[in-house]
mmCIF file of C-alpha atoms in Angstrom:
data_model
loop_
_atom_site.group_PDB
_atom_site.id
_atom_site.type_symbol
_atom_site.label_atom_id
_atom_site.label_comp_id
_atom_site.label_asym_id
_atom_site.label_seq_id
_atom_site.Cartn_x
_atom_site.Cartn_y
_atom_site.Cartn_z
ATOM 1 C CA MET T 1 0.000 0.000 0.000
ATOM 2 C CA GLN T 2 2.877 2.380 0.794
ATOM 3 C CA ALA T 3 4.397 1.765 -2.643
ATOM 4 C CA LEU T 4 1.098 2.818 -4.273
ATOM 5 C CA TYR T 5 0.982 6.005 -2.200
ATOM 6 C CA LEU T 6 4.610 6.694 -3.145
ATOM 7 C CA LEU T 7 3.687 6.496 -6.837
ATOM 8 C CA ALA T 8 0.948 9.065 -6.253
ATOM 9 C CA LEU T 9 2.803 11.418 -3.886
ATOM 10 C CA GLU T 10 6.261 11.539 -5.466
ATOM 11 C CA PRO T 11 5.208 13.614 -8.513
ATOM 12 C CA ILE T 12 3.474 16.096 -6.194
ATOM 13 C CA ALA T 13 6.548 16.359 -3.980
ATOM 14 C CA GLU T 14 8.823 16.842 -6.999
ATOM 15 C CA THR T 15 6.729 19.725 -8.382
ATOM 16 C CA LYS T 16 6.800 21.543 -5.035
ATOM 17 C CA ALA T 17 10.426 20.863 -4.072
ATOM 18 C CA ASP T 18 13.309 23.286 -4.461
ATOM 19 C CA PRO T 19 14.906 22.583 -7.864
ATOM 20 C CA ASN T 20 18.362 22.926 -6.291
ATOM 21 C CA SER T 21 17.762 20.477 -3.471
ATOM 22 C CA TYR T 22 19.451 17.113 -3.957
ATOM 23 C CA GLY T 23 19.092 15.249 -0.650
ATOM 24 C CA PHE T 24 16.501 12.497 -0.329
ATOM 25 C CA ARG T 25 15.281 13.061 -3.887
ATOM 26 C CA SER T 26 14.405 10.379 -6.394
ATOM 27 C CA LYS T 27 16.589 10.342 -9.513
ATOM 28 C CA ARG T 28 19.091 12.810 -7.989
ATOM 29 C CA ALA T 29 22.627 12.117 -6.878
ATOM 30 C CA THR T 30 25.736 13.813 -5.556
ATOM 31 C CA ALA T 31 26.959 14.210 -9.144
ATOM 32 C CA ASP T 32 23.874 16.349 -9.902
ATOM 33 C CA ALA T 33 24.688 18.658 -6.998
ATOM 34 C CA ILE T 34 28.308 18.926 -8.176
ATOM 35 C CA ASP T 35 27.150 19.790 -11.713
ATOM 36 C CA GLN T 36 24.875 22.519 -10.321
ATOM 37 C CA CYS T 37 27.741 23.913 -8.236
ATOM 38 C CA PHE T 38 29.976 24.026 -11.317
ATOM 39 C CA THR T 39 27.278 25.772 -13.347
ATOM 40 C CA VAL T 40 26.583 28.404 -10.702
ATOM 41 C CA LEU T 41 30.222 28.996 -9.756
ATOM 42 C CA SER T 42 31.444 29.343 -13.338
ATOM 43 C CA ARG T 43 29.485 32.568 -13.904
ATOM 44 C CA LYS T 44 31.178 35.958 -13.709
ATOM 45 C CA ALA T 45 28.881 37.089 -10.896
ATOM 46 C CA SER T 46 28.859 33.798 -9.026
ATOM 47 C CA PRO T 47 28.186 33.339 -5.323
ATOM 48 C CA GLN T 48 31.185 33.111 -3.029
ATOM 49 C CA TRP T 49 29.699 30.364 -0.870
ATOM 50 C CA ILE T 50 27.743 27.163 -1.247
ATOM 51 C CA LEU T 51 26.219 25.831 1.940
ATOM 52 C CA GLU T 52 25.408 22.238 2.723
ATOM 53 C CA GLY T 53 23.413 21.440 5.793
ATOM 54 C CA ASP T 54 21.934 18.618 7.762
ATOM 55 C CA ILE T 55 19.183 19.011 10.319
ATOM 56 C CA LYS T 56 20.121 16.712 13.183
ATOM 57 C CA ALA T 57 17.544 13.948 13.710
ATOM 58 C CA CYS T 58 15.116 15.654 11.296
ATOM 59 C CA PHE T 59 13.170 12.513 10.428
ATOM 60 C CA ASP T 60 13.406 11.210 14.009
ATOM 61 C CA LYS T 61 11.765 14.355 15.395
ATOM 62 C CA ILE T 62 9.446 15.593 12.621
ATOM 63 C CA SER T 63 6.008 16.536 13.911
ATOM 64 C CA HIS T 64 3.141 14.150 13.216
ATOM 65 C CA GLU T 65 0.744 17.091 13.338
ATOM 66 C CA TRP T 66 2.728 18.908 10.621
ATOM 67 C CA LEU T 67 2.794 15.801 8.411
ATOM 68 C CA LEU T 68 -0.931 15.260 8.828
ATOM 69 C CA ALA T 69 -1.626 18.901 7.948
ATOM 70 C CA ASN T 70 0.711 19.023 4.933
ATOM 71 C CA ILE T 71 0.844 15.618 3.246
ATOM 72 C CA PRO T 72 -1.963 15.357 0.659
ATOM 73 C CA MET T 73 -3.230 11.869 1.411
ATOM 74 C CA GLU T 74 -5.924 10.069 3.374
ATOM 75 C CA LYS T 75 -5.314 11.179 6.965
ATOM 76 C CA THR T 76 -6.494 7.988 8.697
ATOM 77 C CA ILE T 77 -3.978 5.864 6.799
ATOM 78 C CA LEU T 78 -1.144 8.352 7.358
ATOM 79 C CA GLN T 79 -1.972 8.502 11.076
ATOM 80 C CA LYS T 80 -1.805 4.683 11.301
ATOM 81 C CA TRP T 81 1.570 4.584 9.525
ATOM 82 C CA LEU T 82 2.986 7.270 11.804
ATOM 83 C CA LYS T 83 1.728 5.604 14.996
ATOM 84 C CA ALA T 84 2.546 1.995 13.983
ATOM 85 C CA GLY T 85 5.703 1.887 16.106
ATOM 86 C CA PHE T 86 8.550 -0.542 15.578
ATOM 87 C CA MET T 87 9.640 -3.949 16.818
ATOM 88 C CA GLU T 88 13.030 -4.699 18.330
ATOM 89 C CA LYS T 89 13.835 -8.058 19.937
ATOM 90 C CA ASP T 90 10.137 -8.986 20.036
ATOM 91 C CA VAL T 91 9.201 -5.750 21.851
ATOM 92 C CA LEU T 92 6.829 -3.207 20.263
ATOM 93 C CA TYR T 93 7.918 0.399 20.767
ATOM 94 C CA PRO T 94 5.243 3.049 20.125
ATOM 95 C CA THR T 95 5.961 5.932 17.767
ATOM 96 C CA GLU T 96 5.138 9.304 19.312
ATOM 97 C CA GLU T 97 7.235 11.470 16.969
ATOM 98 C CA GLY T 98 9.234 11.143 13.791
ATOM 99 C CA THR T 99 8.708 8.929 10.788
ATOM 100 C CA PRO T 100 9.145 5.164 10.657
ATOM 101 C CA GLN T 101 12.248 4.190 8.670
ATOM 102 C CA GLY T 102 12.815 1.480 6.099
ATOM 103 C CA GLY T 103 9.456 1.325 4.308
ATOM 104 C CA PRO T 104 8.776 2.205 0.672
ATOM 105 C CA ILE T 105 7.437 5.671 1.515
ATOM 106 C CA THR T 106 9.924 6.692 4.208
ATOM 107 C CA PRO T 107 13.005 8.858 3.910
ATOM 108 C CA PRO T 108 15.276 8.636 2.034
ATOM 109 C CA THR T 109 12.845 7.150 -0.501
ATOM 110 C CA MET T 110 10.344 9.946 -0.156
#
């Protein structure tokens, strides 16, 4: 079911995403970011700096409320995916924040 939602949501995400963002993007790689840097820096009036950043624990801490308000999909299903929790050594751990990892529709796939 997640793979079907990914097929529907990925084109929406790609149309709304920053065209110069390369992290966690389908069909984009480090080489694409390097090409963009070369293109931008080879101009006469080029920027002096290129910044790369990482938000610590972004997907571990992302708000469920924000996802529910901003992801264009059936809210009941999204809520169930977010609250499904995870199993480790036969123990179920509830998910109160963040996104579950490792499924078809989770970062870095999405």
